[in-house]
Amino acid sequence: MTIVEIKNLTFTYKGNDEPSLLDINVEIREGEFVLITGPSGCGKSTFCRLLNGLIPHFYSGELKGEVRVLGMDVRKTPTYELARYVGMVFQDPENQLFLSSVEKEIAFGLENLGLPPSEIRERVEQVIAYMGLENLRDKAPFELSGGQQQKVAIASVLAMQPKILVLDEPTANLDPYSSLELLDIVTRLNREEKITVILVEHRLEALLDKVSRLILMDKGRIVLDEHPREAVLNPKIKIVGVPKVIEVYERLKKIGYNFNNPPLSPEDLSNMVHEMVDLHGRHSRRS
Ligand code: ADP
Protein backbone atom coordinates (compact mmCIF):
# COMPACT_ATOMS: atom_id res chain seq x y z
CA MET A 1 0.00 0.00 0.00
CA THR A 2 1.25 3.49 -0.87
CA ILE A 3 1.53 5.49 2.34
CA VAL A 4 3.12 8.70 1.00
CA GLU A 5 2.52 10.04 -2.48
CA ILE A 6 4.19 13.21 -3.69
CA LYS A 7 3.60 14.39 -7.23
CA ASN A 8 5.25 17.22 -9.15
CA LEU A 9 5.95 19.05 -5.93
CA THR A 10 7.73 22.40 -5.85
CA PHE A 11 7.83 24.47 -2.66
CA THR A 12 9.15 27.99 -2.15
CA TYR A 13 9.22 29.49 1.35
CA LYS A 14 7.55 32.86 1.64
CA GLY A 15 10.14 35.57 1.06
CA ASN A 16 12.55 33.29 -0.87
CA ASP A 17 13.19 33.62 -4.60
CA GLU A 18 14.40 30.06 -5.13
CA PRO A 19 12.32 26.97 -4.37
CA SER A 20 13.62 24.74 -1.55
CA LEU A 21 12.06 21.65 -3.13
CA LEU A 22 11.94 21.27 -6.88
CA ASP A 23 9.88 18.86 -8.93
CA ILE A 24 9.73 16.10 -6.32
CA ASN A 25 8.02 12.87 -7.32
CA VAL A 26 8.10 10.06 -4.82
CA GLU A 27 5.96 7.20 -3.58
CA ILE A 28 6.67 5.43 -0.31
CA ARG A 29 5.02 2.12 0.49
CA GLU A 30 3.92 0.90 3.90
CA GLY A 31 6.74 -0.80 5.82
CA GLU A 32 9.61 0.82 3.94
CA PHE A 33 12.68 2.12 5.75
CA VAL A 34 13.81 5.15 3.77
CA LEU A 35 17.10 6.89 4.39
CA ILE A 36 17.24 10.48 3.16
CA THR A 37 20.63 12.07 2.82
CA GLY A 38 22.25 15.01 1.07
CA PRO A 39 24.37 18.08 1.75
CA SER A 40 23.28 20.70 4.22
CA GLY A 41 20.62 23.01 2.77
CA CYS A 42 19.48 20.56 0.07
CA GLY A 43 15.91 20.43 1.37
CA LYS A 44 15.78 17.40 3.70
CA SER A 45 14.05 19.18 6.59
CA THR A 46 11.69 20.89 4.19
CA PHE A 47 10.77 17.46 2.80
CA CYS A 48 10.07 16.17 6.33
CA ARG A 49 7.90 19.19 7.12
CA LEU A 50 5.62 18.27 4.23
CA LEU A 51 4.84 14.90 5.70
CA ASN A 52 3.12 16.09 8.84
CA GLY A 53 1.63 19.22 7.32
CA LEU A 54 4.01 21.72 9.00
CA ILE A 55 4.22 22.81 5.37
CA PRO A 56 1.91 24.47 4.41
CA HIS A 57 0.13 24.97 7.78
CA PHE A 58 3.00 26.48 9.82
CA TYR A 59 5.54 27.48 7.21
CA SER A 60 3.89 29.51 4.52
CA GLY A 61 5.02 29.65 0.95
CA GLU A 62 4.04 28.58 -2.52
CA LEU A 63 3.21 24.90 -2.78
CA LYS A 64 2.72 23.44 -6.25
CA GLY A 65 1.85 19.81 -6.82
CA GLU A 66 0.34 17.19 -4.56
CA VAL A 67 1.24 15.63 -1.21
CA ARG A 68 -0.85 12.77 0.12
CA VAL A 69 -0.14 10.95 3.35
CA LEU A 70 -2.30 7.87 3.92
CA GLY A 71 -4.52 9.21 1.19
CA MET A 72 -4.99 12.55 3.00
CA ASP A 73 -4.17 15.73 1.12
CA VAL A 74 -1.88 17.60 3.55
CA ARG A 75 -3.22 20.93 2.37
CA LYS A 76 -6.73 20.02 3.41
CA THR A 77 -5.90 18.03 6.56
CA PRO A 78 -5.24 19.80 9.87
CA THR A 79 -1.89 19.04 11.52
CA TYR A 80 -3.52 17.54 14.65
CA GLU A 81 -5.17 14.96 12.40
CA LEU A 82 -1.90 14.16 10.59
CA ALA A 83 -0.09 13.93 13.96
CA ARG A 84 -2.13 10.81 14.78
CA TYR A 85 -0.49 8.97 11.92
CA VAL A 86 2.84 10.71 11.41
CA GLY A 87 5.24 10.92 14.35
CA MET A 88 8.03 13.50 14.04
CA VAL A 89 11.34 13.50 15.87
CA PHE A 90 13.79 16.36 15.37
CA GLN A 91 17.48 17.01 15.87
CA ASP A 92 17.11 18.74 19.16
CA PRO A 93 14.85 16.82 21.57
CA GLU A 94 14.91 19.67 24.09
CA ASN A 95 12.57 21.65 21.87
CA GLN A 96 10.08 18.79 21.90
CA LEU A 97 10.04 18.07 25.64
CA PHE A 98 8.55 20.51 28.11
CA LEU A 99 6.72 18.64 30.91
CA SER A 100 7.91 17.79 34.42
CA SER A 101 8.30 14.03 34.03
CA VAL A 102 8.98 11.44 31.35
CA GLU A 103 5.67 9.75 32.11
CA LYS A 104 3.70 12.99 31.67
CA GLU A 105 5.59 13.71 28.49
CA ILE A 106 4.60 10.37 26.97
CA ALA A 107 0.97 10.78 28.08
CA PHE A 108 0.65 14.33 26.74
CA GLY A 109 -0.30 13.59 23.14
CA LEU A 110 -2.72 10.89 24.25
CA GLU A 111 -4.48 13.29 26.62
CA ASN A 112 -4.85 15.70 23.72
CA LEU A 113 -6.49 12.94 21.71
CA GLY A 114 -9.03 12.65 24.54
CA LEU A 115 -8.41 8.95 25.13
CA PRO A 116 -9.84 7.34 28.29
CA PRO A 117 -7.37 7.41 31.27
CA SER A 118 -7.15 3.58 31.39
CA GLU A 119 -6.04 3.44 27.76
CA ILE A 120 -3.57 6.27 28.30
CA ARG A 121 -2.03 4.39 31.27
CA GLU A 122 -1.82 1.19 29.25
CA ARG A 123 -0.13 2.83 26.25
CA VAL A 124 2.31 4.75 28.48
CA GLU A 125 3.32 1.53 30.27
CA GLN A 126 3.74 -0.32 26.97
CA VAL A 127 5.97 2.37 25.52
CA ILE A 128 8.04 2.74 28.72
CA ALA A 129 8.69 -1.01 28.69
CA TYR A 130 9.47 -1.11 24.95
CA MET A 131 11.92 1.77 25.13
CA GLY A 132 13.51 0.64 28.42
CA LEU A 133 12.62 3.87 30.23
CA GLU A 134 11.51 2.36 33.59
CA ASN A 135 14.30 4.00 35.59
CA LEU A 136 13.65 7.40 34.09
CA ARG A 137 9.87 7.59 34.27
CA ASP A 138 9.75 10.14 37.13
CA LYS A 139 12.67 12.25 35.97
CA ALA A 140 12.23 15.61 34.35
CA PRO A 141 13.31 15.52 30.69
CA PHE A 142 15.78 18.40 31.23
CA GLU A 143 17.68 16.22 33.74
CA LEU A 144 18.38 13.59 31.09
CA SER A 145 21.27 13.13 28.69
CA GLY A 146 20.76 13.94 25.00
CA GLY A 147 20.44 10.25 24.13
CA GLN A 148 17.86 9.68 26.87
CA GLN A 149 15.92 12.77 25.80
CA GLN A 150 15.84 11.53 22.24
CA LYS A 151 14.47 8.18 23.47
CA VAL A 152 11.73 10.03 25.34
CA ALA A 153 10.92 12.05 22.21
CA ILE A 154 10.55 8.78 20.28
CA ALA A 155 8.51 7.24 23.11
CA SER A 156 6.10 10.21 23.05
CA VAL A 157 5.42 9.81 19.35
CA LEU A 158 5.25 6.01 19.62
CA ALA A 159 2.50 6.25 22.22
CA MET A 160 0.35 7.78 19.48
CA GLN A 161 0.80 4.52 17.55
CA PRO A 162 1.85 6.27 14.35
CA LYS A 163 1.93 4.59 10.96
CA ILE A 164 4.90 6.67 9.86
CA LEU A 165 7.88 7.81 11.87
CA VAL A 166 9.83 10.74 10.43
CA LEU A 167 13.17 11.48 12.07
CA ASP A 168 15.13 14.54 11.00
CA GLU A 169 18.80 14.00 11.93
CA PRO A 170 17.90 12.51 15.33
CA THR A 171 21.52 11.67 16.14
CA ALA A 172 23.02 15.06 15.23
CA ASN A 173 23.66 16.01 18.86
CA LEU A 174 24.37 12.56 20.28
CA ASP A 175 27.61 10.79 21.16
CA PRO A 176 28.57 7.83 18.92
CA TYR A 177 27.29 5.17 21.35
CA SER A 178 23.88 6.85 21.87
CA SER A 179 23.61 7.41 18.11
CA LEU A 180 24.03 3.72 17.34
CA GLU A 181 21.63 2.78 20.13
CA LEU A 182 19.04 5.16 18.72
CA LEU A 183 19.46 3.88 15.17
CA ASP A 184 19.02 0.33 16.51
CA ILE A 185 15.76 1.31 18.18
CA VAL A 186 14.51 2.88 14.96
CA THR A 187 15.48 -0.25 12.99
CA ARG A 188 13.61 -2.40 15.53
CA LEU A 189 10.50 -0.23 15.17
CA ASN A 190 10.59 -0.75 11.42
CA ARG A 191 11.28 -4.48 11.51
CA GLU A 192 9.24 -5.56 14.52
CA GLU A 193 6.45 -3.01 14.68
CA LYS A 194 6.26 -2.56 10.88
CA ILE A 195 6.27 1.21 11.20
CA THR A 196 7.22 3.00 7.99
CA VAL A 197 10.38 4.96 8.79
CA ILE A 198 11.70 8.01 6.98
CA LEU A 199 15.05 8.96 8.45
CA VAL A 200 17.33 11.86 7.59
CA GLU A 201 20.91 10.90 8.45
CA HIS A 202 24.49 11.56 7.45
CA ARG A 203 25.77 8.36 9.01
CA LEU A 204 25.35 6.15 5.95
CA GLU A 205 27.72 3.45 7.18
CA ALA A 206 25.54 2.62 10.17
CA LEU A 207 22.40 2.28 8.09
CA LEU A 208 23.08 0.92 4.62
CA ASP A 209 22.42 -2.68 5.64
CA LYS A 210 19.23 -1.74 7.46
CA VAL A 211 17.31 0.52 5.11
CA SER A 212 15.29 -0.59 2.10
CA ARG A 213 15.85 2.57 0.11
CA LEU A 214 18.25 5.49 -0.12
CA ILE A 215 17.08 8.87 -1.34
CA LEU A 216 19.82 11.37 -2.10
CA MET A 217 18.87 15.02 -2.41
CA ASP A 218 20.84 17.87 -3.87
CA LYS A 219 19.79 21.50 -4.36
CA GLY A 220 16.11 20.81 -3.70
CA ARG A 221 15.88 17.81 -6.01
CA ILE A 222 15.88 14.06 -5.55
CA VAL A 223 18.92 12.97 -7.55
CA LEU A 224 19.07 9.31 -6.55
CA ASP A 225 16.39 6.95 -5.26
CA GLU A 226 17.51 3.32 -5.16
CA HIS A 227 18.13 0.30 -2.98
CA PRO A 228 21.36 0.96 -1.04
CA ARG A 229 23.12 -1.85 -2.94
CA GLU A 230 22.69 0.08 -6.20
CA ALA A 231 22.90 3.54 -4.66
CA VAL A 232 26.39 3.01 -3.17
CA LEU A 233 27.77 2.18 -6.61
CA ASN A 234 26.15 5.17 -8.31
CA PRO A 235 28.73 7.96 -8.91
CA LYS A 236 26.20 10.46 -7.52
CA ILE A 237 26.83 9.08 -4.02
CA LYS A 238 30.05 11.15 -4.10
CA ILE A 239 27.87 14.17 -3.31
CA VAL A 240 27.77 12.90 0.30
CA GLY A 241 31.00 10.90 0.22
CA VAL A 242 31.57 7.29 -0.76
CA PRO A 243 31.19 5.02 2.30
CA LYS A 244 34.52 3.58 3.52
CA VAL A 245 33.42 -0.04 2.97
CA ILE A 246 32.69 0.78 -0.66
CA GLU A 247 36.10 2.44 -1.11
CA VAL A 248 37.76 -0.78 0.10
CA TYR A 249 35.48 -2.88 -2.13
CA GLU A 250 36.37 -0.75 -5.18
CA ARG A 251 40.10 -1.05 -4.44
CA LEU A 252 39.86 -4.82 -4.09
CA LYS A 253 37.95 -4.98 -7.36
CA LYS A 254 40.65 -2.95 -9.09
CA ILE A 255 43.27 -5.51 -8.14
CA GLY A 256 41.18 -8.35 -9.46
CA TYR A 257 38.94 -9.52 -6.60
CA ASN A 258 35.35 -9.84 -7.66
CA PHE A 259 32.38 -10.02 -5.35
CA ASN A 260 28.73 -10.51 -6.18
CA ASN A 261 27.45 -7.55 -4.21
CA PRO A 262 28.98 -4.50 -2.57
CA PRO A 263 29.30 -4.68 1.22
CA LEU A 264 26.78 -2.59 3.13
CA SER A 265 28.45 -2.74 6.53
CA PRO A 266 31.88 -3.41 8.03
CA GLU A 267 30.55 -6.91 8.95
CA ASP A 268 29.62 -7.55 5.31
CA LEU A 269 33.08 -6.47 4.21
CA SER A 270 34.76 -8.59 6.86
CA ASN A 271 32.75 -11.67 5.75
CA MET A 272 33.70 -11.04 2.13
CA VAL A 273 37.36 -10.73 2.99
CA HIS A 274 37.20 -13.93 5.05
CA GLU A 275 35.63 -15.80 2.16
CA MET A 276 38.25 -14.39 -0.16
CA VAL A 277 41.10 -15.47 2.12
CA ASP A 278 39.57 -18.95 2.53
CA LEU A 279 39.19 -19.31 -1.22
CA HIS A 280 42.70 -18.06 -1.82
CA GLY A 281 43.97 -20.56 0.77
CA ARG A 282 42.15 -23.42 -0.92
CA HIS A 283 43.53 -22.43 -4.34
CA SER A 284 47.10 -22.18 -3.11
CA ARG A 285 46.81 -25.54 -1.29
CA ARG A 286 45.59 -27.11 -4.53
CA SER A 287 48.38 -25.65 -6.67
P1 ADP B 1 18.49 20.58 4.92
O1 ADP B 1 17.54 20.01 5.91
O2 ADP B 1 18.86 19.63 3.82
O3 ADP B 1 19.71 21.18 5.55
P2 ADP B 1 16.49 22.66 4.60
O4 ADP B 1 15.23 22.00 4.19
O5 ADP B 1 16.63 23.09 6.01
O6 ADP B 1 17.74 21.78 4.14
O7 ADP B 1 16.70 23.96 3.70
C1 ADP B 1 16.54 23.97 2.31
C2 ADP B 1 16.53 25.42 1.83
O8 ADP B 1 15.38 26.08 2.32
C3 ADP B 1 17.74 26.23 2.32
O9 ADP B 1 18.13 27.11 1.28
C4 ADP B 1 17.17 27.01 3.48
O10 ADP B 1 17.83 28.25 3.63
C5 ADP B 1 15.72 27.23 3.09
N1 ADP B 1 14.84 27.27 4.29
C6 ADP B 1 14.70 26.31 5.23
N2 ADP B 1 13.81 26.69 6.17
C7 ADP B 1 13.36 27.90 5.80
C8 ADP B 1 12.42 28.82 6.36
N3 ADP B 1 11.75 28.53 7.48
N4 ADP B 1 12.24 29.99 5.73
C9 ADP B 1 12.91 30.30 4.60
N5 ADP B 1 13.80 29.48 4.00
C10 ADP B 1 14.05 28.29 4.60
XYZ file of C-alpha atoms and ligand atoms in Angstrom:
314
model
C 0.000 0.000 0.000
C 1.252 3.486 -0.866
C 1.526 5.489 2.337
C 3.118 8.698 1.002
C 2.519 10.042 -2.478
C 4.190 13.211 -3.687
C 3.596 14.390 -7.230
C 5.248 17.225 -9.148
C 5.950 19.054 -5.932
C 7.733 22.399 -5.847
C 7.825 24.466 -2.662
C 9.149 27.990 -2.153
C 9.217 29.492 1.354
C 7.550 32.855 1.637
C 10.137 35.570 1.063
C 12.550 33.286 -0.871
C 13.193 33.621 -4.601
C 14.395 30.062 -5.128
C 12.315 26.972 -4.371
C 13.617 24.739 -1.546
C 12.057 21.645 -3.128
C 11.942 21.266 -6.879
C 9.879 18.863 -8.930
C 9.734 16.099 -6.324
C 8.018 12.868 -7.318
C 8.101 10.065 -4.820
C 5.959 7.204 -3.577
C 6.667 5.430 -0.306
C 5.024 2.121 0.490
C 3.920 0.902 3.897
C 6.738 -0.805 5.821
C 9.609 0.823 3.942
C 12.679 2.124 5.748
C 13.815 5.149 3.774
C 17.101 6.893 4.389
C 17.245 10.484 3.164
C 20.627 12.067 2.819
C 22.249 15.011 1.067
C 24.371 18.083 1.746
C 23.275 20.703 4.223
C 20.619 23.011 2.773
C 19.481 20.560 0.070
C 15.906 20.426 1.373
C 15.780 17.397 3.699
C 14.052 19.179 6.593
C 11.691 20.887 4.193
C 10.774 17.463 2.798
C 10.073 16.171 6.334
C 7.903 19.187 7.116
C 5.625 18.272 4.235
C 4.836 14.896 5.697
C 3.119 16.091 8.841
C 1.631 19.222 7.319
C 4.007 21.720 9.000
C 4.225 22.815 5.375
C 1.906 24.469 4.408
C 0.130 24.973 7.780
C 3.003 26.481 9.820
C 5.537 27.480 7.207
C 3.891 29.506 4.516
C 5.015 29.645 0.954
C 4.037 28.584 -2.521
C 3.206 24.900 -2.779
C 2.720 23.442 -6.248
C 1.852 19.812 -6.817
C 0.339 17.186 -4.558
C 1.243 15.629 -1.213
C -0.854 12.773 0.117
C -0.145 10.949 3.346
C -2.301 7.866 3.922
C -4.523 9.206 1.193
C -4.993 12.549 2.997
C -4.172 15.728 1.122
C -1.875 17.603 3.551
C -3.224 20.930 2.373
C -6.726 20.020 3.413
C -5.902 18.035 6.560
C -5.244 19.798 9.871
C -1.888 19.035 11.520
C -3.520 17.541 14.650
C -5.173 14.956 12.396
C -1.898 14.165 10.587
C -0.087 13.928 13.961
C -2.133 10.812 14.780
C -0.487 8.972 11.916
C 2.839 10.711 11.408
C 5.244 10.919 14.348
C 8.030 13.501 14.040
C 11.342 13.496 15.873
C 13.788 16.363 15.370
C 17.475 17.006 15.870
C 17.106 18.739 19.161
C 14.855 16.818 21.566
C 14.914 19.675 24.092
C 12.571 21.649 21.873
C 10.081 18.794 21.903
C 10.039 18.074 25.638
C 8.545 20.508 28.113
C 6.721 18.637 30.906
C 7.908 17.787 34.422
C 8.301 14.025 34.027
C 8.984 11.438 31.352
C 5.668 9.747 32.108
C 3.705 12.988 31.673
C 5.593 13.713 28.487
C 4.601 10.366 26.970
C 0.974 10.781 28.078
C 0.646 14.332 26.739
C -0.295 13.591 23.136
C -2.718 10.888 24.248
C -4.481 13.290 26.617
C -4.849 15.702 23.718
C -6.489 12.945 21.709
C -9.026 12.650 24.540
C -8.411 8.948 25.128
C -9.842 7.339 28.291
C -7.374 7.405 31.272
C -7.152 3.585 31.391
C -6.038 3.438 27.762
C -3.565 6.273 28.300
C -2.031 4.388 31.273
C -1.823 1.187 29.254
C -0.128 2.832 26.254
C 2.312 4.753 28.484
C 3.321 1.529 30.274
C 3.743 -0.318 26.970
C 5.974 2.370 25.523
C 8.045 2.738 28.720
C 8.692 -1.012 28.688
C 9.470 -1.112 24.946
C 11.922 1.775 25.134
C 13.508 0.641 28.422
C 12.623 3.870 30.230
C 11.509 2.359 33.588
C 14.296 4.005 35.590
C 13.646 7.399 34.089
C 9.866 7.590 34.270
C 9.750 10.141 37.133
C 12.671 12.245 35.965
C 12.231 15.613 34.346
C 13.314 15.515 30.688
C 15.778 18.401 31.233
C 17.685 16.221 33.743
C 18.375 13.594 31.086
C 21.266 13.132 28.687
C 20.763 13.944 24.997
C 20.436 10.248 24.133
C 17.856 9.676 26.871
C 15.923 12.766 25.799
C 15.836 11.527 22.238
C 14.471 8.183 23.468
C 11.729 10.033 25.342
C 10.919 12.048 22.213
C 10.550 8.782 20.279
C 8.509 7.241 23.111
C 6.098 10.212 23.049
C 5.417 9.813 19.346
C 5.248 6.008 19.616
C 2.499 6.247 22.218
C 0.354 7.781 19.476
C 0.798 4.516 17.547
C 1.851 6.268 14.353
C 1.927 4.591 10.955
C 4.901 6.668 9.862
C 7.884 7.809 11.870
C 9.826 10.742 10.431
C 13.173 11.484 12.067
C 15.132 14.541 10.996
C 18.795 13.998 11.931
C 17.898 12.514 15.326
C 21.524 11.671 16.145
C 23.017 15.057 15.233
C 23.656 16.006 18.863
C 24.372 12.564 20.285
C 27.611 10.793 21.155
C 28.567 7.826 18.921
C 27.285 5.173 21.350
C 23.883 6.847 21.873
C 23.611 7.411 18.114
C 24.035 3.724 17.337
C 21.632 2.780 20.126
C 19.043 5.164 18.722
C 19.461 3.877 15.166
C 19.022 0.328 16.510
C 15.756 1.310 18.179
C 14.511 2.882 14.955
C 15.483 -0.248 12.993
C 13.611 -2.396 15.529
C 10.503 -0.228 15.171
C 10.590 -0.747 11.424
C 11.283 -4.477 11.511
C 9.236 -5.556 14.517
C 6.446 -3.014 14.677
C 6.260 -2.562 10.884
C 6.266 1.213 11.205
C 7.224 3.001 7.990
C 10.378 4.957 8.792
C 11.704 8.011 6.976
C 15.045 8.957 8.447
C 17.328 11.862 7.590
C 20.908 10.896 8.453
C 24.489 11.558 7.445
C 25.775 8.357 9.008
C 25.348 6.150 5.954
C 27.720 3.447 7.181
C 25.545 2.620 10.170
C 22.398 2.280 8.089
C 23.081 0.916 4.616
C 22.422 -2.680 5.641
C 19.234 -1.743 7.462
C 17.312 0.522 5.113
C 15.295 -0.587 2.100
C 15.851 2.573 0.115
C 18.248 5.486 -0.120
C 17.084 8.868 -1.343
C 19.820 11.370 -2.100
C 18.865 15.023 -2.406
C 20.842 17.873 -3.873
C 19.786 21.505 -4.357
C 16.112 20.807 -3.696
C 15.876 17.813 -6.008
C 15.881 14.058 -5.547
C 18.920 12.968 -7.553
C 19.073 9.309 -6.550
C 16.395 6.949 -5.256
C 17.512 3.319 -5.165
C 18.135 0.299 -2.978
C 21.365 0.955 -1.037
C 23.120 -1.850 -2.944
C 22.692 0.081 -6.195
C 22.902 3.538 -4.659
C 26.390 3.012 -3.168
C 27.765 2.185 -6.615
C 26.151 5.174 -8.309
C 28.726 7.959 -8.910
C 26.202 10.461 -7.517
C 26.827 9.083 -4.021
C 30.049 11.146 -4.098
C 27.871 14.166 -3.306
C 27.771 12.902 0.296
C 30.996 10.899 0.221
C 31.569 7.287 -0.757
C 31.194 5.016 2.304
C 34.516 3.578 3.524
C 33.416 -0.035 2.975
C 32.692 0.785 -0.664
C 36.096 2.439 -1.108
C 37.755 -0.775 0.103
C 35.477 -2.876 -2.127
C 36.372 -0.752 -5.176
C 40.098 -1.053 -4.436
C 39.859 -4.825 -4.090
C 37.946 -4.976 -7.364
C 40.648 -2.947 -9.094
C 43.270 -5.511 -8.141
C 41.176 -8.349 -9.455
C 38.940 -9.519 -6.598
C 35.346 -9.841 -7.665
C 32.377 -10.021 -5.349
C 28.733 -10.514 -6.175
C 27.450 -7.550 -4.207
C 28.984 -4.500 -2.572
C 29.300 -4.676 1.215
C 26.779 -2.591 3.128
C 28.446 -2.738 6.528
C 31.878 -3.411 8.029
C 30.549 -6.909 8.946
C 29.618 -7.548 5.307
C 33.076 -6.473 4.213
C 34.759 -8.592 6.857
C 32.751 -11.670 5.748
C 33.698 -11.035 2.126
C 37.361 -10.733 2.986
C 37.202 -13.929 5.055
C 35.626 -15.804 2.162
C 38.252 -14.390 -0.165
C 41.104 -15.468 2.121
C 39.567 -18.953 2.532
C 39.188 -19.309 -1.221
C 42.697 -18.061 -1.824
C 43.975 -20.563 0.772
C 42.149 -23.425 -0.919
C 43.529 -22.434 -4.344
C 47.095 -22.184 -3.111
C 46.805 -25.545 -1.289
C 45.591 -27.108 -4.532
C 48.383 -25.649 -6.672
P 18.493 20.583 4.917
O 17.536 20.009 5.915
O 18.855 19.634 3.823
O 19.708 21.184 5.546
P 16.491 22.657 4.596
O 15.235 21.999 4.193
O 16.630 23.086 6.015
O 17.742 21.783 4.145
O 16.702 23.962 3.702
C 16.543 23.969 2.309
C 16.533 25.420 1.835
O 15.381 26.078 2.322
C 17.736 26.229 2.317
O 18.133 27.106 1.284
C 17.174 27.014 3.485
O 17.831 28.253 3.629
C 15.718 27.228 3.089
N 14.843 27.272 4.288
C 14.699 26.314 5.227
N 13.810 26.690 6.165
C 13.362 27.900 5.801
C 12.424 28.822 6.364
N 11.751 28.527 7.484
N 12.237 29.992 5.734
C 12.908 30.298 4.595
N 13.803 29.475 4.000
C 14.046 28.292 4.596
